[in-house]
Every structure is written in structure tokens, then in C-alpha cells.
């Protein structure tokens, strides 16, 4: 299975918005609405931030939002805060398998 | 409170075997699919395997198929990963994760480190 494609890095200043893309194929991202996003701080387990493309789990700030168009999903972080600096991974169901993106390191300048 | 606690990691020689465990608590374990996801040092997350609630539906990533076996004991609320014919490229932190029907990994363990080296 090929990994989903994410930019290796993204950055923004506090208060700004940043969008991270996640490109797959019609066999994963484009074929199902089971795209999710995870935040991972160094040495920690990943944390679920978005599921089913656009839904936020309880406790995740509404500054985090998700969307999808065709084979590309996106995570937008609005009103950047210092604690948002982390690695972000997308994931998609791919027909009895799951696939992750390569990860994007988000830097808050 | 949902908790997942992995154990069983360690140093193993190439070609060796290891069995990982993931003890679950705080939820109806048998009602959830469970997955293993790994992360090589400094690298990204990679899906490894999943098992459904009753243990009769299983799938694997191509990279581990034929070498790894996922299983579960619902009475003990424990997930397992038997890893055989280990290779250097299997070196990683292995996480177990709970996945509801909507397909996301909603709870993760803290991970257990497997190092394959001579």
C-alpha cells in the first residue's frame, strides 16, 4: 500500500491559519469518507483530531477543521497557538486496509 | 476511562520472534475492532494489522503478511501481535489502537519499542 502524500512541513505565525493537504487515490481518500487526522507531539502517542473527514471529537478545539475534495483531504488549523506545534498525520480506510500519510511537521513561528 | 497498555517489546535478533500484548480497560473490548500501528524511529505512522470484535476477520499490511499474526482474547481484554522472522526494518514503536465502526483510531496506547538488531 502506498502512503498518502502530505507536505513534509508547514508553518504559520500565532493567530494565523494553516492548511495541510493529504492526497491519495480513488481507492482510499477519494473512495470513502473515512479520513481522519492525528496530532503527535514528540515522544507521545498520536491524538485523534478529526474523523469522518469533518467531525471533531469531544475536547478538540473548533480551531481544527477538516474537508475533502476528490482524492485530497485537508486539515485547517485556525488561530494558530504555540501548542499546535506538532506532527500531523492523515489516515484513510482503503478497503479492508488502512493507510497513513507521511506526516507534516507544523511549526508555529 | 479508556486505557490501552502495550507490553512485550525489546531487543531481538534478526530472524527472531516476539509477542506483543495490549491490555484494554474502560470499554466493551469485544465490541471494537483493534489495530496495530508502528512508527520507526524518526519516521511516520504505518498501519500493520487489524482484527474485528470476535477475532474472525483479520487483515495485514503487505509488509508483515505471513510473518505477523494478530489475535485477541476477549475474556482477558487483551490484543496480541505475534511477530516472527523479524527484520531490521521491523524496528519501531508499536502502538495498539481502538477503532470504532467509523474507522478512526480514537484511542491509542503509549507504545512499546521493538528493536531488531544483532
Short mmCIF file of C-alpha atoms in Angstrom, two decimals:
data_model
loop_
_atom_site.label_atom_id
_atom_site.label_comp_id
_atom_site.label_asym_id
_atom_site.label_seq_id
_atom_site.Cartn_x
_atom_site.Cartn_y
_atom_site.Cartn_z
CA UNK A 1 0.00 0.00 0.00
CA UNK A 2 1.34 3.46 -0.83
CA UNK A 3 1.30 6.10 1.85
CA UNK A 4 -0.90 9.14 1.41
CA UNK A 5 1.02 12.23 0.32
CA UNK A 6 1.45 15.09 2.78
CA UNK A 7 3.83 18.07 2.63
CA UNK A 8 6.75 17.42 4.98
CA UNK A 9 6.43 20.79 6.65
CA UNK A 10 4.08 23.70 7.20
CA UNK A 11 4.34 26.84 9.29
CA UNK A 12 2.47 29.89 10.43
CA UNK A 13 2.59 32.67 12.98
CA UNK A 14 0.40 32.71 16.08
CA UNK A 15 -3.16 33.66 15.17
CA UNK A 16 -2.76 32.74 11.51
CA UNK A 17 -4.35 29.81 9.70
CA UNK A 18 -2.54 26.94 8.04
CA UNK A 19 -3.87 24.12 5.85
CA UNK A 20 -2.25 20.72 5.45
CA UNK A 21 -3.14 18.58 2.46
CA UNK A 22 -3.36 14.81 2.18
CA UNK A 23 -3.52 13.31 -1.30
CA UNK A 24 -4.49 9.75 -2.02
CA UNK A 25 -6.36 7.89 -4.71
CA UNK A 26 -9.88 6.79 -5.53
CA UNK A 27 -9.09 3.59 -3.61
CA UNK A 28 -8.65 5.39 -0.32
CA UNK A 29 -9.28 9.12 0.29
CA UNK A 30 -11.48 9.56 -2.78
CA UNK A 31 -13.42 6.37 -2.26
CA UNK A 32 -14.51 6.66 1.36
CA UNK A 33 -15.47 9.31 3.87
CA UNK A 34 -13.29 7.63 6.49
CA UNK A 35 -10.46 10.17 6.54
CA UNK A 36 -9.04 11.09 9.92
CA UNK A 37 -6.28 13.35 11.23
CA UNK A 38 -3.90 12.87 14.15
CA UNK A 39 -1.66 15.21 16.15
CA UNK A 40 1.53 13.80 17.63
CA UNK A 41 3.88 15.60 19.97
CA UNK A 42 7.43 14.22 20.37
CA UNK A 43 7.55 11.02 22.36
CA UNK A 44 3.78 10.84 22.70
CA UNK A 45 1.04 8.70 21.21
CA UNK A 46 -0.99 10.18 18.36
CA UNK A 47 -4.19 12.01 19.26
CA UNK A 48 -7.33 11.96 17.12
CA UNK A 49 -8.23 15.46 15.89
CA UNK A 50 -10.68 14.90 13.00
CA UNK A 51 -12.64 11.84 11.88
CA UNK A 52 -15.03 11.05 9.03
CA UNK A 53 -13.45 13.94 7.08
CA UNK A 54 -15.06 16.78 9.04
CA UNK A 55 -16.05 15.64 12.54
CA UNK A 56 -14.26 16.75 15.70
CA UNK A 57 -14.09 14.51 18.78
CA UNK A 58 -15.20 15.98 22.06
CA UNK A 59 -12.47 18.15 23.53
CA UNK A 60 -10.77 19.09 20.27
CA UNK A 61 -10.88 22.86 19.74
CA UNK A 62 -13.05 24.14 16.91
CA UNK A 63 -9.93 25.80 15.52
CA UNK A 64 -9.30 22.43 13.86
CA UNK A 65 -11.41 21.59 10.81
CA UNK A 66 -11.33 19.06 8.01
CA UNK A 67 -12.53 18.87 4.42
CA UNK A 68 -12.19 16.76 1.31
CA UNK A 69 -12.34 17.29 -2.43
CA UNK A 70 -11.88 14.34 -4.72
CA UNK A 71 -8.75 12.41 -3.72
CA UNK A 72 -7.39 15.17 -1.47
CA UNK A 73 -8.31 15.81 2.15
CA UNK A 74 -7.24 18.86 4.12
CA UNK A 75 -6.77 19.85 7.74
CA UNK A 76 -7.03 23.54 8.61
CA UNK A 77 -5.80 24.95 11.88
CA UNK A 78 -7.10 28.44 12.52
CA UNK A 79 -5.88 30.87 15.13
CA UNK A 80 -2.55 29.07 15.50
CA UNK A 81 -1.29 28.62 19.02
CA UNK A 82 2.12 27.57 20.27
CA UNK A 83 0.78 24.23 21.48
CA UNK A 84 -0.34 23.35 17.95
CA UNK A 85 3.31 22.80 17.00
CA UNK A 86 3.46 19.05 16.36
CA UNK A 87 3.47 16.40 13.67
CA UNK A 88 0.16 15.80 11.89
CA UNK A 89 -0.84 12.63 10.08
CA UNK A 90 -3.81 11.87 7.89
CA UNK A 91 -5.27 8.39 7.56
CA UNK A 92 -7.85 6.75 5.33
CA UNK A 93 -9.70 3.48 5.15
CA UNK A 94 -8.66 1.71 1.94
CA UNK A 95 -10.89 -1.30 1.62
CA UNK A 96 -10.02 -3.74 4.44
CA UNK A 97 -6.73 -1.90 4.99
CA UNK A 98 -5.80 1.48 6.37
CA UNK A 99 -3.16 3.88 5.10
CA UNK A 100 -1.42 6.85 6.71
CA UNK A 101 0.19 9.91 5.25
CA UNK A 102 3.91 10.50 5.68
CA UNK A 103 3.28 13.26 8.21
CA UNK A 104 3.61 17.05 8.26
CA UNK A 105 5.66 18.91 10.82
CA UNK A 106 3.77 22.06 11.78
CA UNK A 107 5.93 24.87 13.12
CA UNK A 108 4.45 27.88 14.90
CA UNK A 109 6.82 30.72 14.14
CA UNK B 1 -11.64 5.85 31.21
CA UNK B 2 -10.39 4.05 28.13
CA UNK B 3 -6.88 2.68 28.60
CA UNK B 4 -4.63 0.67 26.31
CA UNK B 5 -1.31 -0.57 27.68
CA UNK B 6 1.19 -2.31 25.42
CA UNK B 7 3.96 -4.62 26.62
CA UNK B 8 6.37 -7.20 25.27
CA UNK B 9 8.76 -5.05 23.30
CA UNK B 10 12.51 -5.40 23.49
CA UNK B 11 15.69 -6.28 21.65
CA UNK B 12 15.58 -9.31 19.36
CA UNK B 13 17.97 -10.70 16.77
CA UNK B 14 17.08 -10.78 13.07
CA UNK B 15 15.03 -13.87 12.35
CA UNK B 16 13.75 -13.99 15.91
CA UNK B 17 10.27 -13.77 17.35
CA UNK B 18 8.44 -11.56 19.81
CA UNK B 19 4.87 -11.35 21.08
CA UNK B 20 3.35 -8.00 21.92
CA UNK B 21 0.34 -7.59 24.18
CA UNK B 22 -2.13 -4.75 24.59
CA UNK B 23 -4.25 -4.77 27.76
CA UNK B 24 -7.51 -2.87 27.39
CA UNK B 25 -9.78 -1.40 30.04
CA UNK B 26 -12.61 1.08 30.39
CA UNK B 27 -14.71 -0.04 27.42
CA UNK B 28 -16.52 -3.03 25.93
CA UNK B 29 -13.43 -4.60 24.38
CA UNK B 30 -15.24 -7.27 22.35
CA UNK B 31 -17.33 -4.63 20.59
CA UNK B 32 -14.41 -2.92 18.90
CA UNK B 33 -12.04 -3.63 16.09
CA UNK B 34 -8.46 -3.35 17.31
CA UNK B 35 -5.38 -2.40 15.31
CA UNK B 36 -1.61 -2.34 15.49
CA UNK B 37 0.24 0.67 14.07
CA UNK B 38 4.01 1.10 14.10
CA UNK B 39 6.41 4.00 13.88
CA UNK B 40 10.08 3.55 13.05
CA UNK B 41 12.44 5.94 14.84
CA UNK B 42 12.05 9.42 13.36
CA UNK B 43 9.54 8.19 10.77
CA UNK B 44 5.80 8.27 10.22
CA UNK B 45 2.93 6.07 11.26
CA UNK B 46 2.38 2.82 9.38
CA UNK B 47 -0.68 0.60 9.69
CA UNK B 48 0.21 -3.03 10.50
CA UNK B 49 -2.87 -5.12 11.16
CA UNK B 50 -6.47 -5.20 12.41
CA UNK B 51 -8.86 -7.68 13.94
CA UNK B 52 -12.61 -7.45 14.36
CA UNK B 53 -14.50 -7.92 17.60
CA UNK B 54 -14.93 -11.67 17.50
CA UNK B 55 -11.49 -12.32 16.04
CA UNK B 56 -12.68 -13.96 12.85
CA UNK B 57 -11.94 -11.13 10.42
CA UNK B 58 -8.31 -10.09 10.10
CA UNK B 59 -6.18 -8.13 7.68
CA UNK B 60 -2.49 -7.26 7.40
CA UNK B 61 -0.23 -4.81 5.65
CA UNK B 62 1.68 -6.47 2.81
CA UNK B 63 4.97 -5.82 4.61
CA UNK B 64 4.09 -8.13 7.51
CA UNK B 65 1.74 -10.66 5.91
CA UNK B 66 2.91 -14.22 6.52
CA UNK B 67 5.22 -13.15 9.37
CA UNK B 68 2.93 -11.43 11.89
CA UNK B 69 -0.25 -12.81 13.46
CA UNK B 70 -2.83 -10.68 15.22
CA UNK B 71 -5.18 -12.23 17.77
CA UNK B 72 -7.30 -11.30 20.76
CA UNK B 73 -8.64 -12.80 23.97
CA UNK B 74 -11.89 -11.03 24.77
CA UNK B 75 -12.16 -12.72 28.17
CA UNK B 76 -8.80 -11.21 29.13
CA UNK B 77 -9.48 -7.96 27.22
CA UNK B 78 -6.12 -8.32 25.56
CA UNK B 79 -4.88 -7.87 21.99
CA UNK B 80 -1.77 -9.65 20.73
CA UNK B 81 0.70 -9.41 17.90
CA UNK B 82 2.92 -12.43 17.30
CA UNK B 83 5.91 -11.32 15.25
CA UNK B 84 8.09 -13.97 13.58
CA UNK B 85 11.00 -13.79 11.15
CA UNK B 86 11.78 -10.30 12.37
CA UNK B 87 13.87 -8.00 10.21
CA UNK B 88 15.82 -4.85 10.93
CA UNK B 89 13.11 -2.84 9.17
CA UNK B 90 10.57 -4.02 11.74
CA UNK B 91 12.34 -1.87 14.34
CA UNK B 92 9.70 0.57 15.58
CA UNK B 93 7.43 1.64 18.37
CA UNK B 94 4.31 -0.48 18.12
CA UNK B 95 1.02 1.10 19.15
CA UNK B 96 -2.30 -0.63 19.66
CA UNK B 97 -5.37 1.41 18.87
CA UNK B 98 -9.13 1.12 19.18
CA UNK B 99 -11.20 1.70 16.06
CA UNK B 100 -14.98 2.16 16.12
CA UNK B 101 -17.15 1.47 13.06
CA UNK B 102 -16.45 4.97 11.71
CA UNK B 103 -12.90 3.86 11.01
CA UNK B 104 -10.79 6.28 13.03
CA UNK B 105 -8.16 5.38 15.61
CA UNK B 106 -9.84 7.02 18.59
CA UNK B 107 -7.70 5.73 21.45
CA UNK B 108 -4.04 4.74 21.39
CA UNK B 109 -1.71 3.04 23.81
CA UNK B 110 1.62 4.58 24.77
CA UNK B 111 3.54 2.17 22.53
CA UNK B 112 6.19 -0.48 23.05
CA UNK B 113 9.60 -0.36 21.37
CA UNK B 114 10.84 -3.30 19.31
CA UNK B 115 14.48 -3.28 18.20
CA UNK B 116 15.65 -5.90 15.74
CA UNK B 117 19.42 -5.99 15.75
CA UNK B 118 22.32 -8.38 16.10
#
